[in-house]
Amino acid sequence: MTGGLLGIEELSRPEIEKILDRARAFQPQPGQAFQRTTTCQGKMVVNLFYEASTRTRTSFEIAARRLGAETISITASGSSVSKGESLVDTLNTLVAMRPQAIVMRHAASGAPHFLARHLTTPIVNAGDGTHEHPTQALLDARTILDRRGALEGMKIAIIGDIAHSRVARSNVYLLSKFGANIVLCGPPPLLPRGMADIAPGVALEYDIRRAIRDADVIMMLRVQLERLHEPLMPAGEYYRFYGLRLEHLSSASPDVMVMHPGPINRGREISSEVADSQRSMILNQVENGIAVRMAVLERVLLP
Ligand code: NCD
């Protein structure tokens, strides 16, 4: 296959820049809706989600429609997947319906890469297990660039369940290609030492206060309980050591941006005061998700 988007790891910096620049053209004016174009009219995008999603699935649907493409969404619980059909058989069935792109989310790391080797229809990875979530990293980069203009030299602290986070992994790949200084922080069981080696410019830190000191950006992550086989620590204890609260922000850069891919768990990894504060970029991220996915789908549909 060619022309899909499987991960950030395999993209070059100029390729990423091109997507981010194009996304900018799709950002709406303040108070306006997203523009509607017809460039992808007649194309069909299938969204195939084997894992729960609110933001990502809706965002891909809106993005496809704003480009003039048609879109249908299939979720595992309402499809033949729940009748025991294999992944390859489901995908072949969908391909026979001749879509121009398949957007997929799957719990198995590498599932979209595996399928991409067998199918000619381009695949866009909307999150594969604990591996990558490329459009999330792109929208995060767009959000930082909107405020700061550059990623180089920024101190970016990513805090929480690093071990199970495809968001962290994709962000590490992207941010390191742009020369950011990345600090990954979480309790030892959720912070594998190997993460320091996946890209240049990555440091590991167990202490949230040290991770946050002088940070330009703080990205908070949810503990992915669905991927944990045994309970980690009581929620209250996790929040005491790794929850982001207002008092933490005073040691960060004065105009620190607080980000979170969602869904947020208030009082677990982030306090309501921080999530709802002026520092919070959470809804800007959601908004940028549409612009970035328009750019990604356009790249796939109009090669
Ligand atoms: C993330 C995901 O699914 O990886 N959510 C998202 O896409 N916005 C993070 C998460 O589920 O915690």
JSON list of C-alpha atoms in Angstrom, two decimals, residues 45-169:
[
{"chain": "A", "resi": 45, "resn": "VAL", "atom": "CA", "xyz": [-13.90, 7.28, 3.69]},
{"chain": "A", "resi": 46, "resn": "VAL", "atom": "CA", "xyz": [-14.69, 4.32, 5.95]},
{"chain": "A", "resi": 47, "resn": "ASN", "atom": "CA", "xyz": [-14.07, 4.80, 9.68]},
{"chain": "A", "resi": 48, "resn": "LEU", "atom": "CA", "xyz": [-13.50, 1.46, 11.34]},
{"chain": "A", "resi": 49, "resn": "PHE", "atom": "CA", "xyz": [-13.23, 1.73, 15.10]},
{"chain": "A", "resi": 50, "resn": "TYR", "atom": "CA", "xyz": [-12.49, -1.38, 17.13]},
{"chain": "A", "resi": 51, "resn": "GLU", "atom": "CA", "xyz": [-11.92, 0.69, 20.27]},
{"chain": "A", "resi": 52, "resn": "ALA", "atom": "CA", "xyz": [-13.98, 3.34, 22.01]},
{"chain": "A", "resi": 53, "resn": "SER", "atom": "CA", "xyz": [-13.66, 6.87, 20.70]},
{"chain": "A", "resi": 54, "resn": "THR", "atom": "CA", "xyz": [-15.56, 10.13, 20.87]},
{"chain": "A", "resi": 55, "resn": "ARG", "atom": "CA", "xyz": [-13.19, 12.84, 19.68]},
{"chain": "A", "resi": 56, "resn": "THR", "atom": "CA", "xyz": [-11.17, 11.01, 17.08]},
{"chain": "A", "resi": 57, "resn": "ARG", "atom": "CA", "xyz": [-14.03, 9.31, 15.28]},
{"chain": "A", "resi": 58, "resn": "THR", "atom": "CA", "xyz": [-16.27, 12.39, 15.15]},
{"chain": "A", "resi": 59, "resn": "SER", "atom": "CA", "xyz": [-13.34, 14.52, 14.15]},
{"chain": "A", "resi": 60, "resn": "PHE", "atom": "CA", "xyz": [-12.44, 12.25, 11.20]},
{"chain": "A", "resi": 61, "resn": "GLU", "atom": "CA", "xyz": [-16.10, 12.19, 10.14]},
{"chain": "A", "resi": 62, "resn": "ILE", "atom": "CA", "xyz": [-16.45, 15.95, 10.23]},
{"chain": "A", "resi": 63, "resn": "ALA", "atom": "CA", "xyz": [-13.11, 16.39, 8.46]},
{"chain": "A", "resi": 64, "resn": "ALA", "atom": "CA", "xyz": [-14.12, 14.03, 5.62]},
{"chain": "A", "resi": 65, "resn": "ARG", "atom": "CA", "xyz": [-17.45, 15.77, 5.18]},
{"chain": "A", "resi": 66, "resn": "ARG", "atom": "CA", "xyz": [-15.94, 19.24, 5.21]},
{"chain": "A", "resi": 67, "resn": "LEU", "atom": "CA", "xyz": [-13.74, 18.09, 2.31]},
{"chain": "A", "resi": 68, "resn": "GLY", "atom": "CA", "xyz": [-16.84, 17.04, 0.40]},
{"chain": "A", "resi": 69, "resn": "ALA", "atom": "CA", "xyz": [-16.17, 13.29, 0.85]},
{"chain": "A", "resi": 70, "resn": "GLU", "atom": "CA", "xyz": [-18.73, 10.77, 2.02]},
{"chain": "A", "resi": 71, "resn": "THR", "atom": "CA", "xyz": [-18.07, 8.90, 5.24]},
{"chain": "A", "resi": 72, "resn": "ILE", "atom": "CA", "xyz": [-19.48, 5.97, 7.10]},
{"chain": "A", "resi": 73, "resn": "SER", "atom": "CA", "xyz": [-18.48, 4.77, 10.54]},
{"chain": "A", "resi": 74, "resn": "ILE", "atom": "CA", "xyz": [-18.39, 1.19, 11.72]},
{"chain": "A", "resi": 75, "resn": "THR", "atom": "CA", "xyz": [-17.82, 0.29, 15.33]},
{"chain": "A", "resi": 76, "resn": "ALA", "atom": "CA", "xyz": [-16.79, -3.20, 16.38]},
{"chain": "A", "resi": 77, "resn": "SER", "atom": "CA", "xyz": [-19.75, -3.74, 18.68]},
{"chain": "A", "resi": 78, "resn": "GLY", "atom": "CA", "xyz": [-22.29, -3.14, 15.91]},
{"chain": "A", "resi": 79, "resn": "SER", "atom": "CA", "xyz": [-20.52, -5.10, 13.16]},
{"chain": "A", "resi": 80, "resn": "SER", "atom": "CA", "xyz": [-19.63, -8.64, 12.16]},
{"chain": "A", "resi": 81, "resn": "VAL", "atom": "CA", "xyz": [-16.50, -8.35, 14.27]},
{"chain": "A", "resi": 82, "resn": "SER", "atom": "CA", "xyz": [-18.73, -9.28, 17.19]},
{"chain": "A", "resi": 83, "resn": "LYS", "atom": "CA", "xyz": [-19.73, -12.37, 15.19]},
{"chain": "A", "resi": 84, "resn": "GLY", "atom": "CA", "xyz": [-16.15, -13.62, 15.08]},
{"chain": "A", "resi": 85, "resn": "GLU", "atom": "CA", "xyz": [-15.05, -12.35, 11.68]},
{"chain": "A", "resi": 86, "resn": "SER", "atom": "CA", "xyz": [-11.29, -11.91, 11.39]},
{"chain": "A", "resi": 87, "resn": "LEU", "atom": "CA", "xyz": [-9.71, -8.51, 10.90]},
{"chain": "A", "resi": 88, "resn": "VAL", "atom": "CA", "xyz": [-8.47, -9.38, 7.41]},
{"chain": "A", "resi": 89, "resn": "ASP", "atom": "CA", "xyz": [-11.89, -10.68, 6.34]},
{"chain": "A", "resi": 90, "resn": "THR", "atom": "CA", "xyz": [-13.63, -7.57, 7.63]},
{"chain": "A", "resi": 91, "resn": "LEU", "atom": "CA", "xyz": [-11.15, -5.34, 5.85]},
{"chain": "A", "resi": 92, "resn": "ASN", "atom": "CA", "xyz": [-11.40, -7.27, 2.59]},
{"chain": "A", "resi": 93, "resn": "THR", "atom": "CA", "xyz": [-15.18, -6.96, 2.76]},
{"chain": "A", "resi": 94, "resn": "LEU", "atom": "CA", "xyz": [-14.90, -3.22, 3.22]},
{"chain": "A", "resi": 95, "resn": "VAL", "atom": "CA", "xyz": [-12.32, -2.88, 0.45]},
{"chain": "A", "resi": 96, "resn": "ALA", "atom": "CA", "xyz": [-14.73, -4.64, -1.94]},
{"chain": "A", "resi": 97, "resn": "MET", "atom": "CA", "xyz": [-17.06, -1.69, -1.37]},
{"chain": "A", "resi": 98, "resn": "ARG", "atom": "CA", "xyz": [-14.34, 0.49, -2.92]},
{"chain": "A", "resi": 99, "resn": "PRO", "atom": "CA", "xyz": [-13.67, 3.24, -0.38]},
{"chain": "A", "resi": 100, "resn": "GLN", "atom": "CA", "xyz": [-10.75, 5.58, -1.14]},
{"chain": "A", "resi": 101, "resn": "ALA", "atom": "CA", "xyz": [-9.45, 5.46, 2.44]},
{"chain": "A", "resi": 102, "resn": "ILE", "atom": "CA", "xyz": [-9.94, 3.47, 5.63]},
{"chain": "A", "resi": 103, "resn": "VAL", "atom": "CA", "xyz": [-9.45, 5.19, 8.97]},
{"chain": "A", "resi": 104, "resn": "MET", "atom": "CA", "xyz": [-8.94, 2.62, 11.67]},
{"chain": "A", "resi": 105, "resn": "ARG", "atom": "CA", "xyz": [-8.47, 2.29, 15.41]},
{"chain": "A", "resi": 106, "resn": "HIS", "atom": "CA", "xyz": [-7.50, -1.05, 16.86]},
{"chain": "A", "resi": 107, "resn": "ALA", "atom": "CA", "xyz": [-6.36, -2.38, 20.24]},
{"chain": "A", "resi": 108, "resn": "ALA", "atom": "CA", "xyz": [-3.48, -4.35, 18.70]},
{"chain": "A", "resi": 109, "resn": "SER", "atom": "CA", "xyz": [-0.25, -2.42, 18.15]},
{"chain": "A", "resi": 110, "resn": "GLY", "atom": "CA", "xyz": [0.73, -2.76, 14.49]},
{"chain": "A", "resi": 111, "resn": "ALA", "atom": "CA", "xyz": [-2.73, -3.83, 13.21]},
{"chain": "A", "resi": 112, "resn": "PRO", "atom": "CA", "xyz": [-2.93, -1.03, 10.60]},
{"chain": "A", "resi": 113, "resn": "HIS", "atom": "CA", "xyz": [0.65, -1.73, 9.45]},
{"chain": "A", "resi": 114, "resn": "PHE", "atom": "CA", "xyz": [-0.18, -5.40, 9.02]},
{"chain": "A", "resi": 115, "resn": "LEU", "atom": "CA", "xyz": [-3.27, -4.60, 6.97]},
{"chain": "A", "resi": 116, "resn": "ALA", "atom": "CA", "xyz": [-1.51, -1.97, 4.92]},
{"chain": "A", "resi": 117, "resn": "ARG", "atom": "CA", "xyz": [0.84, -4.68, 3.67]},
{"chain": "A", "resi": 118, "resn": "HIS", "atom": "CA", "xyz": [-2.13, -6.69, 2.39]},
{"chain": "A", "resi": 119, "resn": "LEU", "atom": "CA", "xyz": [-4.47, -4.01, 1.04]},
{"chain": "A", "resi": 120, "resn": "THR", "atom": "CA", "xyz": [-4.21, -1.45, -1.70]},
{"chain": "A", "resi": 121, "resn": "THR", "atom": "CA", "xyz": [-6.64, 0.98, -0.01]},
{"chain": "A", "resi": 122, "resn": "PRO", "atom": "CA", "xyz": [-4.73, 3.58, 2.01]},
{"chain": "A", "resi": 123, "resn": "ILE", "atom": "CA", "xyz": [-5.06, 3.24, 5.76]},
{"chain": "A", "resi": 124, "resn": "VAL", "atom": "CA", "xyz": [-4.99, 6.09, 8.25]},
{"chain": "A", "resi": 125, "resn": "ASN", "atom": "CA", "xyz": [-4.07, 4.99, 11.75]},
{"chain": "A", "resi": 126, "resn": "ALA", "atom": "CA", "xyz": [-6.46, 6.50, 14.32]},
{"chain": "A", "resi": 127, "resn": "GLY", "atom": "CA", "xyz": [-4.63, 4.76, 17.19]},
{"chain": "A", "resi": 128, "resn": "ASP", "atom": "CA", "xyz": [-3.14, 1.26, 17.34]},
{"chain": "A", "resi": 129, "resn": "GLY", "atom": "CA", "xyz": [-2.82, -0.24, 20.81]},
{"chain": "A", "resi": 130, "resn": "THR", "atom": "CA", "xyz": [0.03, 1.33, 22.72]},
{"chain": "A", "resi": 131, "resn": "HIS", "atom": "CA", "xyz": [1.97, 2.15, 19.55]},
{"chain": "A", "resi": 132, "resn": "GLU", "atom": "CA", "xyz": [1.03, 5.32, 17.62]},
{"chain": "A", "resi": 133, "resn": "HIS", "atom": "CA", "xyz": [-1.73, 7.90, 17.24]},
{"chain": "A", "resi": 134, "resn": "PRO", "atom": "CA", "xyz": [-0.26, 10.07, 14.50]},
{"chain": "A", "resi": 135, "resn": "THR", "atom": "CA", "xyz": [-3.10, 12.56, 14.01]},
{"chain": "A", "resi": 136, "resn": "GLN", "atom": "CA", "xyz": [-3.10, 13.30, 17.75]},
{"chain": "A", "resi": 137, "resn": "ALA", "atom": "CA", "xyz": [0.59, 14.26, 17.65]},
{"chain": "A", "resi": 138, "resn": "LEU", "atom": "CA", "xyz": [-0.04, 16.39, 14.56]},
{"chain": "A", "resi": 139, "resn": "LEU", "atom": "CA", "xyz": [-2.90, 18.26, 16.18]},
{"chain": "A", "resi": 140, "resn": "ASP", "atom": "CA", "xyz": [-0.85, 18.72, 19.34]},
{"chain": "A", "resi": 141, "resn": "ALA", "atom": "CA", "xyz": [1.99, 20.19, 17.28]},
{"chain": "A", "resi": 142, "resn": "ARG", "atom": "CA", "xyz": [-0.45, 22.48, 15.44]},
{"chain": "A", "resi": 143, "resn": "THR", "atom": "CA", "xyz": [-1.79, 23.67, 18.81]},
{"chain": "A", "resi": 144, "resn": "ILE", "atom": "CA", "xyz": [1.69, 24.46, 20.17]},
{"chain": "A", "resi": 145, "resn": "LEU", "atom": "CA", "xyz": [2.75, 26.16, 16.94]},
{"chain": "A", "resi": 146, "resn": "ASP", "atom": "CA", "xyz": [-0.36, 28.35, 16.94]},
{"chain": "A", "resi": 147, "resn": "ARG", "atom": "CA", "xyz": [0.75, 29.83, 20.28]},
{"chain": "A", "resi": 148, "resn": "ARG", "atom": "CA", "xyz": [4.52, 29.60, 20.13]},
{"chain": "A", "resi": 149, "resn": "GLY", "atom": "CA", "xyz": [5.49, 29.54, 16.46]},
{"chain": "A", "resi": 150, "resn": "ALA", "atom": "CA", "xyz": [8.22, 26.90, 16.96]},
{"chain": "A", "resi": 151, "resn": "LEU", "atom": "CA", "xyz": [8.88, 23.60, 18.66]},
{"chain": "A", "resi": 152, "resn": "GLU", "atom": "CA", "xyz": [12.65, 23.79, 18.72]},
{"chain": "A", "resi": 153, "resn": "GLY", "atom": "CA", "xyz": [14.10, 24.24, 22.20]},
{"chain": "A", "resi": 154, "resn": "MET", "atom": "CA", "xyz": [10.68, 24.01, 23.89]},
{"chain": "A", "resi": 155, "resn": "LYS", "atom": "CA", "xyz": [10.57, 22.07, 27.14]},
{"chain": "A", "resi": 156, "resn": "ILE", "atom": "CA", "xyz": [7.66, 19.68, 26.88]},
{"chain": "A", "resi": 157, "resn": "ALA", "atom": "CA", "xyz": [6.68, 17.54, 29.88]},
{"chain": "A", "resi": 158, "resn": "ILE", "atom": "CA", "xyz": [4.47, 14.54, 29.15]},
{"chain": "A", "resi": 159, "resn": "ILE", "atom": "CA", "xyz": [3.03, 13.18, 32.39]},
{"chain": "A", "resi": 160, "resn": "GLY", "atom": "CA", "xyz": [1.08, 10.05, 33.24]},
{"chain": "A", "resi": 161, "resn": "ASP", "atom": "CA", "xyz": [0.73, 6.57, 31.84]},
{"chain": "A", "resi": 162, "resn": "ILE", "atom": "CA", "xyz": [3.57, 6.72, 29.33]},
{"chain": "A", "resi": 163, "resn": "ALA", "atom": "CA", "xyz": [3.82, 2.93, 29.06]},
{"chain": "A", "resi": 164, "resn": "HIS", "atom": "CA", "xyz": [0.40, 2.50, 27.48]},
{"chain": "A", "resi": 165, "resn": "SER", "atom": "CA", "xyz": [0.17, 5.78, 25.62]},
{"chain": "A", "resi": 166, "resn": "ARG", "atom": "CA", "xyz": [0.24, 5.87, 21.84]},
{"chain": "A", "resi": 167, "resn": "VAL", "atom": "CA", "xyz": [-0.23, 9.63, 22.23]},
{"chain": "A", "resi": 168, "resn": "ALA", "atom": "CA", "xyz": [3.06, 9.91, 24.14]},
{"chain": "A", "resi": 169, "resn": "ARG", "atom": "CA", "xyz": [4.89, 7.76, 21.61]}
]
